[in-house]
PDB file of C-alpha atoms in Angstrom:
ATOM      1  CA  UNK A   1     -41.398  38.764  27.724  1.00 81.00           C
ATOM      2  CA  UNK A   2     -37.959  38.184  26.635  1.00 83.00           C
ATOM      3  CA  UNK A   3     -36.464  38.426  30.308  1.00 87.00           C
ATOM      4  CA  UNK A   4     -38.797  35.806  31.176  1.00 88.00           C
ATOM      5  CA  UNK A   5     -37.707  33.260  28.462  1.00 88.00           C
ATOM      6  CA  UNK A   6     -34.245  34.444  29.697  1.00 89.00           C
ATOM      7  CA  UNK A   7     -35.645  33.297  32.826  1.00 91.00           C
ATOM      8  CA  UNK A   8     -36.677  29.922  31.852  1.00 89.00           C
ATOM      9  CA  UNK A   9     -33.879  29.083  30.271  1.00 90.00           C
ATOM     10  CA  UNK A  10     -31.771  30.063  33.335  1.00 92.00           C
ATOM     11  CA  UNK A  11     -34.066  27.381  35.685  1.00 92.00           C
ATOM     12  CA  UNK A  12     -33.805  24.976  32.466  1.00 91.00           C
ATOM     13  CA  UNK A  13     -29.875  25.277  33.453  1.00 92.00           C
ATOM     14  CA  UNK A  14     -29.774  24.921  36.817  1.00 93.00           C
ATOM     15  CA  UNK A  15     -32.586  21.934  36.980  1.00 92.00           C
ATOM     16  CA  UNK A  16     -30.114  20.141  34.088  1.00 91.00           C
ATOM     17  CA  UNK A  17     -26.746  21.118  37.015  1.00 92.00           C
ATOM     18  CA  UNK A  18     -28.461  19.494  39.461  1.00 92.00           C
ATOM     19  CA  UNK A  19     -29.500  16.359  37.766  1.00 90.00           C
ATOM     20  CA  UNK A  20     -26.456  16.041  36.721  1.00 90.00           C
ATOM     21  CA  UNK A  21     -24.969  16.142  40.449  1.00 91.00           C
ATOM     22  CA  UNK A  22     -27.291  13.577  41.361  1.00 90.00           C
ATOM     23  CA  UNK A  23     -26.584  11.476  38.381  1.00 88.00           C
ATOM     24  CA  UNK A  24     -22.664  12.076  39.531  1.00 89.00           C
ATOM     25  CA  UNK A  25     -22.827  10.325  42.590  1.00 88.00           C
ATOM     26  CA  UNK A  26     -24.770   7.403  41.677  1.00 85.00           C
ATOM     27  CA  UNK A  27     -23.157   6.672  38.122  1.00 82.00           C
ATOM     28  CA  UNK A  28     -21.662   3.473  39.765  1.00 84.00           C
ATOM     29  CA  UNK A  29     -24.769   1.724  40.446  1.00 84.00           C
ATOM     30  CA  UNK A  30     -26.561   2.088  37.367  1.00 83.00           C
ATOM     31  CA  UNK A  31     -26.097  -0.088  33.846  1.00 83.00           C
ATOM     32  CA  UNK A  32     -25.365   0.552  30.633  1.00 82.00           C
ATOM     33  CA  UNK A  33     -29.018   0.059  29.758  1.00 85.00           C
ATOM     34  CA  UNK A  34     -30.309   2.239  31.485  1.00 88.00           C
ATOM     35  CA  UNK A  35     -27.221   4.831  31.542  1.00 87.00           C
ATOM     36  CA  UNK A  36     -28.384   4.899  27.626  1.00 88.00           C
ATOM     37  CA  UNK A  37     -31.581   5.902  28.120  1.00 89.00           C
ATOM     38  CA  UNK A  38     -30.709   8.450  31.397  1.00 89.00           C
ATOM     39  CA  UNK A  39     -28.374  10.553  28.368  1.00 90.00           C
ATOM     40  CA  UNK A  40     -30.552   9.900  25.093  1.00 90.00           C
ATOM     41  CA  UNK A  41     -34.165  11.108  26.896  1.00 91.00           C
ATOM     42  CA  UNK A  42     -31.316  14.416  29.432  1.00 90.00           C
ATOM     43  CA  UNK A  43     -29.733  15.641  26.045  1.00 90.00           C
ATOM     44  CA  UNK A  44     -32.981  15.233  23.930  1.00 91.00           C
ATOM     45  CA  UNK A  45     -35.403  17.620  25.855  1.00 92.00           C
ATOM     46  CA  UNK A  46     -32.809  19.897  27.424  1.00 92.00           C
ATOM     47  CA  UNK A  47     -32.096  20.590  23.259  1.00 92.00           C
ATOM     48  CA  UNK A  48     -35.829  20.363  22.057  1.00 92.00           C
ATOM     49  CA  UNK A  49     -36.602  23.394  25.017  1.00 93.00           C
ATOM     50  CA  UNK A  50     -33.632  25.410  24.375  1.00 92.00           C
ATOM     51  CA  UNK A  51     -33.928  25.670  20.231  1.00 92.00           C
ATOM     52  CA  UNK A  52     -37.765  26.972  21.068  1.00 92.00           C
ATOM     53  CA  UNK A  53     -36.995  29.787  23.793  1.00 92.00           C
ATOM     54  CA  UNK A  54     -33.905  30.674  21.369  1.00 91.00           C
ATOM     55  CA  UNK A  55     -35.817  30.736  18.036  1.00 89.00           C
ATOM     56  CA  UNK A  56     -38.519  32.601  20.070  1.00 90.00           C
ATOM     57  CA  UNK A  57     -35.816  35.263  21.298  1.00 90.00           C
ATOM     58  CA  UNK A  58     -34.263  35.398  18.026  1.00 87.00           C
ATOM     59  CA  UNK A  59     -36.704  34.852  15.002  1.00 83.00           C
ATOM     60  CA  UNK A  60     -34.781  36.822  12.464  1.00 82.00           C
ATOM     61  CA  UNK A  61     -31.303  34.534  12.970  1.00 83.00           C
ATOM     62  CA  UNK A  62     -32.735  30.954  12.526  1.00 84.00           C
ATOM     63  CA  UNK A  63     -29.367  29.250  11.634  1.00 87.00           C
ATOM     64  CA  UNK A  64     -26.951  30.446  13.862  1.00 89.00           C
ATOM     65  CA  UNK A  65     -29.845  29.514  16.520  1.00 89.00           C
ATOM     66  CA  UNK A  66     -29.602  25.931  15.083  1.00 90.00           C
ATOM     67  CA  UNK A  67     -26.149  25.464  15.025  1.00 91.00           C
ATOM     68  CA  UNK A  68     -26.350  26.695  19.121  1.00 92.00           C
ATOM     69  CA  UNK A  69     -29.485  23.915  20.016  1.00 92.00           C
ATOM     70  CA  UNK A  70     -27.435  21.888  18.223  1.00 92.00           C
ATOM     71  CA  UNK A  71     -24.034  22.123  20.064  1.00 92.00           C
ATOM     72  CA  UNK A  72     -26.376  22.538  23.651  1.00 91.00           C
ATOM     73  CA  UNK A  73     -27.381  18.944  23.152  1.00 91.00           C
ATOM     74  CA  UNK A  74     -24.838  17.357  21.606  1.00 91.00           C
ATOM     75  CA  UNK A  75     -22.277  18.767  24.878  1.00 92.00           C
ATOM     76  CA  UNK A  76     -25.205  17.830  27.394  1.00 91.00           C
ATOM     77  CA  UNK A  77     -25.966  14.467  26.094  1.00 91.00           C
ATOM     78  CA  UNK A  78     -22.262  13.955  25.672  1.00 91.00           C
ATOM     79  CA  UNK A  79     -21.432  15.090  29.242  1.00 91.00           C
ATOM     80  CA  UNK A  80     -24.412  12.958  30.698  1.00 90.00           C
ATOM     81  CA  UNK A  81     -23.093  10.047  28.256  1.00 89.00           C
ATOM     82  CA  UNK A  82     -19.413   9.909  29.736  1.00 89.00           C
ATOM     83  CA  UNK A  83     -20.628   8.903  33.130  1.00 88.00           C
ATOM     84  CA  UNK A  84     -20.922   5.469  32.246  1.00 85.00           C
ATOM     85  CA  UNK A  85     -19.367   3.848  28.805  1.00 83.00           C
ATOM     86  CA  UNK A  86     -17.850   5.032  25.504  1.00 85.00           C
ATOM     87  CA  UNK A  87     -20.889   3.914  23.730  1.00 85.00           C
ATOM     88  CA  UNK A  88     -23.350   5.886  26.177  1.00 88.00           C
ATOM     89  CA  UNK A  89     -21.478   8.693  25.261  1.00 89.00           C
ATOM     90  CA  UNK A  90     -22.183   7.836  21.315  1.00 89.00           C
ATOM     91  CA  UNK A  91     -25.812   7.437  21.599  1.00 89.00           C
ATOM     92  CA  UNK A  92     -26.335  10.826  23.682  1.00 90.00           C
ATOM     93  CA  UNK A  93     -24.174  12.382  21.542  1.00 91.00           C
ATOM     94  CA  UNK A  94     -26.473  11.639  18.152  1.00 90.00           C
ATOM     95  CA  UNK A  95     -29.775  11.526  19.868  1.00 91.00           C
ATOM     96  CA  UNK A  96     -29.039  15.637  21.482  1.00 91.00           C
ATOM     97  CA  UNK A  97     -27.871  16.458  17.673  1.00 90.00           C
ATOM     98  CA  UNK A  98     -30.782  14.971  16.415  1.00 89.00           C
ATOM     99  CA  UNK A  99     -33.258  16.392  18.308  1.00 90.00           C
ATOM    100  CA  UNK A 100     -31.564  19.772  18.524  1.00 90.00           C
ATOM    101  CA  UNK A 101     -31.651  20.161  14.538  1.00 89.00           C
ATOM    102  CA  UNK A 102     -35.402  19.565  14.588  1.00 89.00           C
ATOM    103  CA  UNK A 103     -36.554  22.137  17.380  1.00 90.00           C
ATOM    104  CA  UNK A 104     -35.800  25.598  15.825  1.00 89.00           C
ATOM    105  CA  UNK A 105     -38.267  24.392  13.080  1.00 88.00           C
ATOM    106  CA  UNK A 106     -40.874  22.945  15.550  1.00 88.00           C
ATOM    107  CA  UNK A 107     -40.601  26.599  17.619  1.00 87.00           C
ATOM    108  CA  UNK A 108     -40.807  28.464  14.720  1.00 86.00           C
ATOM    109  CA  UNK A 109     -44.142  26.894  13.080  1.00 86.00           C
ATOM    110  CA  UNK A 110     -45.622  27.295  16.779  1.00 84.00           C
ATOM    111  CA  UNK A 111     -45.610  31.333  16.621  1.00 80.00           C
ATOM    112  CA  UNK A 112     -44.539  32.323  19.789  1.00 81.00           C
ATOM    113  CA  UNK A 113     -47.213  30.717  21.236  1.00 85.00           C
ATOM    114  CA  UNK A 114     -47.003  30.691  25.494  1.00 87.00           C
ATOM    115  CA  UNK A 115     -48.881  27.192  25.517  1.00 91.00           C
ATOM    116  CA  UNK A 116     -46.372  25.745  23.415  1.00 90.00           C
ATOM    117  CA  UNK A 117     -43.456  26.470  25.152  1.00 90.00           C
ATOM    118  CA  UNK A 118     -45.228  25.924  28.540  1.00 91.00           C
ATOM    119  CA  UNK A 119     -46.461  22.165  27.045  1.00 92.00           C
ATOM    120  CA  UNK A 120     -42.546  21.585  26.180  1.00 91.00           C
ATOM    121  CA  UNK A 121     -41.351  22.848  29.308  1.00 91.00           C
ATOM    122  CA  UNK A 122     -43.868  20.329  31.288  1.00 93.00           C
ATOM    123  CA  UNK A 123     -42.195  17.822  29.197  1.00 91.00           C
ATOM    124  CA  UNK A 124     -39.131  18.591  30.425  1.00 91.00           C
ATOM    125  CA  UNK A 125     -39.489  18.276  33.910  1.00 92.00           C
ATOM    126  CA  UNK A 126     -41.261  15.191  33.275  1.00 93.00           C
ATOM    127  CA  UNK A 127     -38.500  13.680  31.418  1.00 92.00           C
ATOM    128  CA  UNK A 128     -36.185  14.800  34.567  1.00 91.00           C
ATOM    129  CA  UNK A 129     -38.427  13.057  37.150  1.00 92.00           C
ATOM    130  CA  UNK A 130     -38.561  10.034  35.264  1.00 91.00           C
ATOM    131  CA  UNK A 131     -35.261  10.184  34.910  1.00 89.00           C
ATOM    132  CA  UNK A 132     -34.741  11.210  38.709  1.00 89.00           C
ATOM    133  CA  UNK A 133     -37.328   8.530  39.982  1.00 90.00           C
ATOM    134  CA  UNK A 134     -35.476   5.534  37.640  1.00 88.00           C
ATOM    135  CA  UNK A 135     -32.019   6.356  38.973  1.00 84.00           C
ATOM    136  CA  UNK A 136     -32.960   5.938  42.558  1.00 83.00           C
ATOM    137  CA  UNK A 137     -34.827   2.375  42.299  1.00 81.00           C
ATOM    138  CA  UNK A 138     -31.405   0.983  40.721  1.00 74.00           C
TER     139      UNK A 138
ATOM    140  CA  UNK B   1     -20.681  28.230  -5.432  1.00 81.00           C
ATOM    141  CA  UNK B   2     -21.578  25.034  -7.427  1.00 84.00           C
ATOM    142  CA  UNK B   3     -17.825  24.176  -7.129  1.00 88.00           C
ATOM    143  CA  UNK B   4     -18.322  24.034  -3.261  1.00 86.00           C
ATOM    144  CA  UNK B   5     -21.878  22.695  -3.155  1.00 86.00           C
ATOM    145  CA  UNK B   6     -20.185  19.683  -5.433  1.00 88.00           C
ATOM    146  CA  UNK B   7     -17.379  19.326  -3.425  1.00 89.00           C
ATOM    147  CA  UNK B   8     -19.156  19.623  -0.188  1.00 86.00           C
ATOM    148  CA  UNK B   9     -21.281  16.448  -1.685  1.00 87.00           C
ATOM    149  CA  UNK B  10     -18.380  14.234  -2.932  1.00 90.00           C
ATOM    150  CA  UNK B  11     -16.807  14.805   0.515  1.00 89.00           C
ATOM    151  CA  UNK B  12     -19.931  13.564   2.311  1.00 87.00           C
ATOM    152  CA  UNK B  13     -20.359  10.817  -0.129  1.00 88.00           C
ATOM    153  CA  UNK B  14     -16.479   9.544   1.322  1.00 89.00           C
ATOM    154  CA  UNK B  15     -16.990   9.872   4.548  1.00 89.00           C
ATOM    155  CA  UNK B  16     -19.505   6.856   4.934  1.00 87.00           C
ATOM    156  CA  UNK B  17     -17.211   4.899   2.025  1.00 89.00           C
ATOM    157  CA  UNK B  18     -14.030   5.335   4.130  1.00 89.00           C
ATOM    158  CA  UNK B  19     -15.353   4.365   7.614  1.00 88.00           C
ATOM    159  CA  UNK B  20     -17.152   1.541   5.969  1.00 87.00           C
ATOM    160  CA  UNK B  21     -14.112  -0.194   4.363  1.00 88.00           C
ATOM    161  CA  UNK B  22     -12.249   0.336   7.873  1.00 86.00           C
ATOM    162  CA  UNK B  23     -15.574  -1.140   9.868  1.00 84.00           C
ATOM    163  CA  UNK B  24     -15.294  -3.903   7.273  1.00 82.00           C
ATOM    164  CA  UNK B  25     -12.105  -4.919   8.178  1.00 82.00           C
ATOM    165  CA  UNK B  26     -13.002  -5.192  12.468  1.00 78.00           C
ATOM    166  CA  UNK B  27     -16.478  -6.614  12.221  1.00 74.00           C
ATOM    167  CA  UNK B  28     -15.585  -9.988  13.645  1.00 73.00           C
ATOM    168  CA  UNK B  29     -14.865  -7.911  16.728  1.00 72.00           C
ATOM    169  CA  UNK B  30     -18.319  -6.149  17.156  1.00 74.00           C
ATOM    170  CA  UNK B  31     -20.454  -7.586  20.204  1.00 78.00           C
ATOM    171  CA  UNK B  32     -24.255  -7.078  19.527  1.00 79.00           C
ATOM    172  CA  UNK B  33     -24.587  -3.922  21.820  1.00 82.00           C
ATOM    173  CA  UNK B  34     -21.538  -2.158  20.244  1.00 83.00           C
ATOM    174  CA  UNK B  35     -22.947  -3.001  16.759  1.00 83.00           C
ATOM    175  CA  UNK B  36     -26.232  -1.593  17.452  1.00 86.00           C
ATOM    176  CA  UNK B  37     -24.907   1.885  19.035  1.00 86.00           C
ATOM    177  CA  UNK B  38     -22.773   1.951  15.651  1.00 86.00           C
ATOM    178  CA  UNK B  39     -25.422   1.707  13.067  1.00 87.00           C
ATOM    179  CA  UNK B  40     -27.693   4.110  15.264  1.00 88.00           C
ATOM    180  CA  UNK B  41     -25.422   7.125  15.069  1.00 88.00           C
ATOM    181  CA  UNK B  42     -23.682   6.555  11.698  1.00 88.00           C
ATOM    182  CA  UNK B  43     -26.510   6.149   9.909  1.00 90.00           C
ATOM    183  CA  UNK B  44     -28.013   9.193  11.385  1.00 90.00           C
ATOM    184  CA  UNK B  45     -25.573  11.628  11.015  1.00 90.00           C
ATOM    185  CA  UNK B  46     -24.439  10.993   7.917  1.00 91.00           C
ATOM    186  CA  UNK B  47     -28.281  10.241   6.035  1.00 91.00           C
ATOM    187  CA  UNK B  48     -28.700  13.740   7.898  1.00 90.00           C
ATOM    188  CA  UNK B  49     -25.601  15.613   6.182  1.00 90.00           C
ATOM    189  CA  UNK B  50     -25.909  13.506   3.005  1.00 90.00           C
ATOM    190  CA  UNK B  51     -29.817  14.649   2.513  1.00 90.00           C
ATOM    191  CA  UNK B  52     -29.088  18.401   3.002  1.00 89.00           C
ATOM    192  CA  UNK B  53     -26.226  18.741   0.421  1.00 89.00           C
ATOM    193  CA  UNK B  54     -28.597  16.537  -2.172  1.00 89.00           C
ATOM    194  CA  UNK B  55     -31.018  19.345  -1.762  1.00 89.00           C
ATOM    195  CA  UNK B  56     -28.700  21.977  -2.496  1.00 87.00           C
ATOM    196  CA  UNK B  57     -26.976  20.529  -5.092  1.00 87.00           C
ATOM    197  CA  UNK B  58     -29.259  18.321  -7.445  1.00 83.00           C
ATOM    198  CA  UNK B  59     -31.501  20.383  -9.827  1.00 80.00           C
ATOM    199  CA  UNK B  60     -34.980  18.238 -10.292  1.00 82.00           C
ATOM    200  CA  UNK B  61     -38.202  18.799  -8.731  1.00 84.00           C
ATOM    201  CA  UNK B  62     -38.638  18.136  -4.987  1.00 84.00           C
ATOM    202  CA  UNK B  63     -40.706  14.954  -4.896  1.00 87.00           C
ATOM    203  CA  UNK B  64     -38.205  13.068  -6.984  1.00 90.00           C
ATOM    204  CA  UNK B  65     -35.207  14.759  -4.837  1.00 89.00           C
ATOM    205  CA  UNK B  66     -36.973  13.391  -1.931  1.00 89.00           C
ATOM    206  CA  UNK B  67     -37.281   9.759  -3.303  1.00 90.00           C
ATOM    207  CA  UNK B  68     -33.337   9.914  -4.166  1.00 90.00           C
ATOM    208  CA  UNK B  69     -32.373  11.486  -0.446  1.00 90.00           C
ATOM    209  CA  UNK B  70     -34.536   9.060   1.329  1.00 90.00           C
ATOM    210  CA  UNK B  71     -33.084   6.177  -1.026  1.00 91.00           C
ATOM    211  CA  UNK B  72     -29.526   7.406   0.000  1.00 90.00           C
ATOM    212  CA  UNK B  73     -30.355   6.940   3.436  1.00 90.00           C
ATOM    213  CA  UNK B  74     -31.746   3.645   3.675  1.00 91.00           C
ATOM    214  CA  UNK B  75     -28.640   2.650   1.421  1.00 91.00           C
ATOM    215  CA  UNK B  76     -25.943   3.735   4.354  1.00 89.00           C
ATOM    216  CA  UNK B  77     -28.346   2.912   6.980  1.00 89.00           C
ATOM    217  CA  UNK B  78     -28.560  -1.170   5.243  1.00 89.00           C
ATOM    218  CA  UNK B  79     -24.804  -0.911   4.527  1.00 89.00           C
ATOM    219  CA  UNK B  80     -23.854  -0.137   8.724  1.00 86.00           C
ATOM    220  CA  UNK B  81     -25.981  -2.251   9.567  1.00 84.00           C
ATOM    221  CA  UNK B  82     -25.709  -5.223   7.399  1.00 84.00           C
ATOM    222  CA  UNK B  83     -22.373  -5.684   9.279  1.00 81.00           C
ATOM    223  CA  UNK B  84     -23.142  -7.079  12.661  1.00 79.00           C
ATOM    224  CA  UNK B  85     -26.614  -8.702  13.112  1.00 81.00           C
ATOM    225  CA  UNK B  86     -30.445  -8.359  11.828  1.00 84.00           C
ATOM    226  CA  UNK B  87     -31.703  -5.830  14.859  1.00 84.00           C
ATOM    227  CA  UNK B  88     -28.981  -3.445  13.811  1.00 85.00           C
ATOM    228  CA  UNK B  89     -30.107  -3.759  10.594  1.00 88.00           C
ATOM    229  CA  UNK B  90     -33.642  -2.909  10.892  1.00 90.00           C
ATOM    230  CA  UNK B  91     -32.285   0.549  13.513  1.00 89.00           C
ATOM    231  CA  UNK B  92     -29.583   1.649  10.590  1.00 88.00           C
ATOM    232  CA  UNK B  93     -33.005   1.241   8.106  1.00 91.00           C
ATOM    233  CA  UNK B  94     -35.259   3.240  10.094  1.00 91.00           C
ATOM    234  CA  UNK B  95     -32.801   5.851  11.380  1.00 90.00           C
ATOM    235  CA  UNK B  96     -31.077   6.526   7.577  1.00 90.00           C
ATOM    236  CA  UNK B  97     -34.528   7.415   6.334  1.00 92.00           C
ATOM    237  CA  UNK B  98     -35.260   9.496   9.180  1.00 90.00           C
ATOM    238  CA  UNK B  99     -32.157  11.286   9.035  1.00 90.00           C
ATOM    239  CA  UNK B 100     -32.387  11.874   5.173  1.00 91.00           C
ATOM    240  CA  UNK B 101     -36.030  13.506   5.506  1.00 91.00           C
ATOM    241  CA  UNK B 102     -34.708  15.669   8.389  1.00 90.00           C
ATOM    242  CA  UNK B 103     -31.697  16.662   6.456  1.00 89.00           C
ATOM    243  CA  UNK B 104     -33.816  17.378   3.401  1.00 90.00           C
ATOM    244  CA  UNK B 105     -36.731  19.307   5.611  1.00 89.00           C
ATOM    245  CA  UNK B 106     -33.670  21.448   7.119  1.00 88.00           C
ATOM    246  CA  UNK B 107     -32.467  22.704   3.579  1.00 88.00           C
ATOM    247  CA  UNK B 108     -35.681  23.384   2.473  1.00 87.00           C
ATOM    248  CA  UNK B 109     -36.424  25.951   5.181  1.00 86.00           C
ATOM    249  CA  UNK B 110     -32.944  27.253   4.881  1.00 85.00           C
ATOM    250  CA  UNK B 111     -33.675  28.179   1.276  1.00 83.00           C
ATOM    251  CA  UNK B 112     -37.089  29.314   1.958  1.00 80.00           C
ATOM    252  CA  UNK B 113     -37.744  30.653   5.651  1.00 77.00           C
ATOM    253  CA  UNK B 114     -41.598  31.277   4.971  1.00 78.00           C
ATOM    254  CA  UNK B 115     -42.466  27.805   4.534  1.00 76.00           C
ATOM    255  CA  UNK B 116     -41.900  27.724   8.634  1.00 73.00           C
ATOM    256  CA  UNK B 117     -43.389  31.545   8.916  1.00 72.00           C
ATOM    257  CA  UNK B 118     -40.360  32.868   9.713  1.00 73.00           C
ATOM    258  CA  UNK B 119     -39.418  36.460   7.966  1.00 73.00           C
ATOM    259  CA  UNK B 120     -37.775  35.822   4.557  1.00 70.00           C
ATOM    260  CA  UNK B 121     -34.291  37.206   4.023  1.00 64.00           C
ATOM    261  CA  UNK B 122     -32.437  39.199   1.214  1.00 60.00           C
ATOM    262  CA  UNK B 123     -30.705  37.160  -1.459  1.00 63.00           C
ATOM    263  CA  UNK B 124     -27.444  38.252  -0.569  1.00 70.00           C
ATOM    264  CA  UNK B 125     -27.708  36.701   2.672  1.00 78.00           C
ATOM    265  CA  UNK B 126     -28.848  33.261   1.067  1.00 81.00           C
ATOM    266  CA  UNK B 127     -25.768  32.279  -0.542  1.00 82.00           C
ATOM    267  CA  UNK B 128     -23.747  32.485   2.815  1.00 84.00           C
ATOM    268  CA  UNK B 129     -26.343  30.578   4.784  1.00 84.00           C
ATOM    269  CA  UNK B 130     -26.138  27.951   2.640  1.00 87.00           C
ATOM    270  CA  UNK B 131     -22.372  27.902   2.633  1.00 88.00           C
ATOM    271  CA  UNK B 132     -22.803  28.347   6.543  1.00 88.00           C
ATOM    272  CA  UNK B 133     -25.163  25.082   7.031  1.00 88.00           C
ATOM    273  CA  UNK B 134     -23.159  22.720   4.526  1.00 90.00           C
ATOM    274  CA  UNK B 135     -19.763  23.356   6.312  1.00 90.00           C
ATOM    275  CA  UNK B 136     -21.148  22.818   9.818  1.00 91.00           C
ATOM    276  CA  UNK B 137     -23.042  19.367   8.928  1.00 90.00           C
ATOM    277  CA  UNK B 138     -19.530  18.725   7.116  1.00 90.00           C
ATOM    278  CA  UNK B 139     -17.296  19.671  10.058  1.00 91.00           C
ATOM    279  CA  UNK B 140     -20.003  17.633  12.266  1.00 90.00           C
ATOM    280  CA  UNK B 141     -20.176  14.207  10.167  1.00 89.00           C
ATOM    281  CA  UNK B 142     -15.949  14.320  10.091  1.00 90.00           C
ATOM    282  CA  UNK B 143     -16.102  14.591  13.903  1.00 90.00           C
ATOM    283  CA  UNK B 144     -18.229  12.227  14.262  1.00 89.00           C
ATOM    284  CA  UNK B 145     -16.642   9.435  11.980  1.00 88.00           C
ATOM    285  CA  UNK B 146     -13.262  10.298  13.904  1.00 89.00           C
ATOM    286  CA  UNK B 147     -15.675   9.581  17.300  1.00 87.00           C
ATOM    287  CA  UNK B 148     -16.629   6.222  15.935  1.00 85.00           C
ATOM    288  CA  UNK B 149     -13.154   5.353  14.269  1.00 83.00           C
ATOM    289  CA  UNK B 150     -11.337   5.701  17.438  1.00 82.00           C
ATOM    290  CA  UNK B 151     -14.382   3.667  19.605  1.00 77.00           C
ATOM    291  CA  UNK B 152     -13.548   0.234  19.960  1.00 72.00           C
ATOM    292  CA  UNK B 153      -9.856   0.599  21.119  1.00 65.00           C
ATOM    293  CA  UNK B 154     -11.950   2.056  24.557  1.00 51.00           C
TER     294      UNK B 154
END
């Protein structure tokens, strides 16, 4: 069970790589608006999915798990921020803190429930095909 | 302990005051957009680091504590955003009190990890998770008012 959170959390990194790629080569045609929204919604889920598989991993060590969500989405929402504007990079940067200080919690009230983490990781990609699918119309 | 918790909470309390008085100074040079970003992720972090050291250090019962955290908030969220225009404003509002409960919600499973049915520690370890959490949402607000000191020159 644990290999296969290991797992998940190893496609969770590669899906956010190649996004990012993508993102990469087509940060000159998109706005600030929407640049905004591309690293608020990236570093939000990519830290909401990583604080549950870690709290589920780890239950006994919930802060050091917190302070490591928290860092995930601050650097990914930061990194995904500094495509496009210093104020991109401020909004990613609070939103992935945010929402990485809430998730242990949430994935620790859930109980190592599978449908839980399976509901968050739909989520995910769904946030990354939005996100995909919004680039490419600019 | 309640040396550090205290000192921990005056040194959250300047953080706001300090970037405040220099944000006072520059607000004639804040376009709408730039003001908006600001009072988003000031108000956050700081409601969020603010509410956690309030729940360590204050000793009242936690319905009252809550009132005075999410008071807090609101206060630095109205004070960022009272600066540039009235739709900053309302964000700084809305995202002080949310970071104040989250701050407060954090501390309270920190102290007690069976609220979120987590395995309950020793006592011994207690003391340095508490030290632990309050220097990293420390260490994290100072970053991020050096972040948004140095933001406009960009």
């Amino acid at each position: 069970m644990v290999s296969l959170y290991f797992l998940l959390f190893y496609i969770n990194i590669l899906l956010i790589g190649c996004v990012l790629v993508y993102i990469y080569k087509l940060r000159k045609l998109i706005g600030f608006q929407l640049g905004m929204t591309i690293s608020m919604v990236a570093g939000g889920f990519f830290a909401f999915t990583s604080g549950i598989i870690f709290i589920y991993v780890y239950p006994f060590h919930f802060l050091p798990v917190t302070i490591a969500a928290t860092l995930l989405g601050m650097a990914v929402g930061s990194i995904f921020g500094s495509f496009f504007d210093y104020q991109t990079l401020l909004s990613g940067y609070s939103n992935g803190l945010m929402m990485g200080m809430m998730s242990p919690m949430v994935g620790a009230v859930a109980k190592n429930s599978f449908l839980f983490l399976s509901f968050a990781e739909c989520l995910f990609f769904a946030s990354l095909l939005l996100v995909l699918s919004s680039a490419r119309q600019t | 302990m309640i040396l550090y918790l205290y000192t921990m909470l005056g040194i959250n309390i300047l953080i706001p005051a300090v970037l405040f008085l220099t944000m006072k100074k520059k607000r004639k040079l804040f376009t709408d957009r730039y003001g908006m970003t600001i009072s988003f992720s000031a108000s956050l972090i700081f409601s969020l680091s603010l509410g956690t050291a309030l729940f360590f250090t204050l000793p009242v019962s936690f319905s009252v504590l809550i009132f005075i955290s999410a008071a807090a908030g609101s206060i630095i969220g109205l004070s960022y955003g009272i600066l540039i225009t009235f739709q900053s404003l309302i964000i700084g509002l809305f995202n002080g009190t949310i970071g104040s409960l989250m701050g407060t919600m954090l501390a309270a499973v920190i102290i007690d990890p069976s609220l979120c049915g987590l395995p309950s520690q020793f006592s011994t370890l207690l003391d340095r998770n508490i030290i632990l959490i309050t220097l990293f949402l420390t260490l994290l607000s100072l970053l991020s008012s050096l972040l948004l000191r140095f933001s406009y020159r960009v």
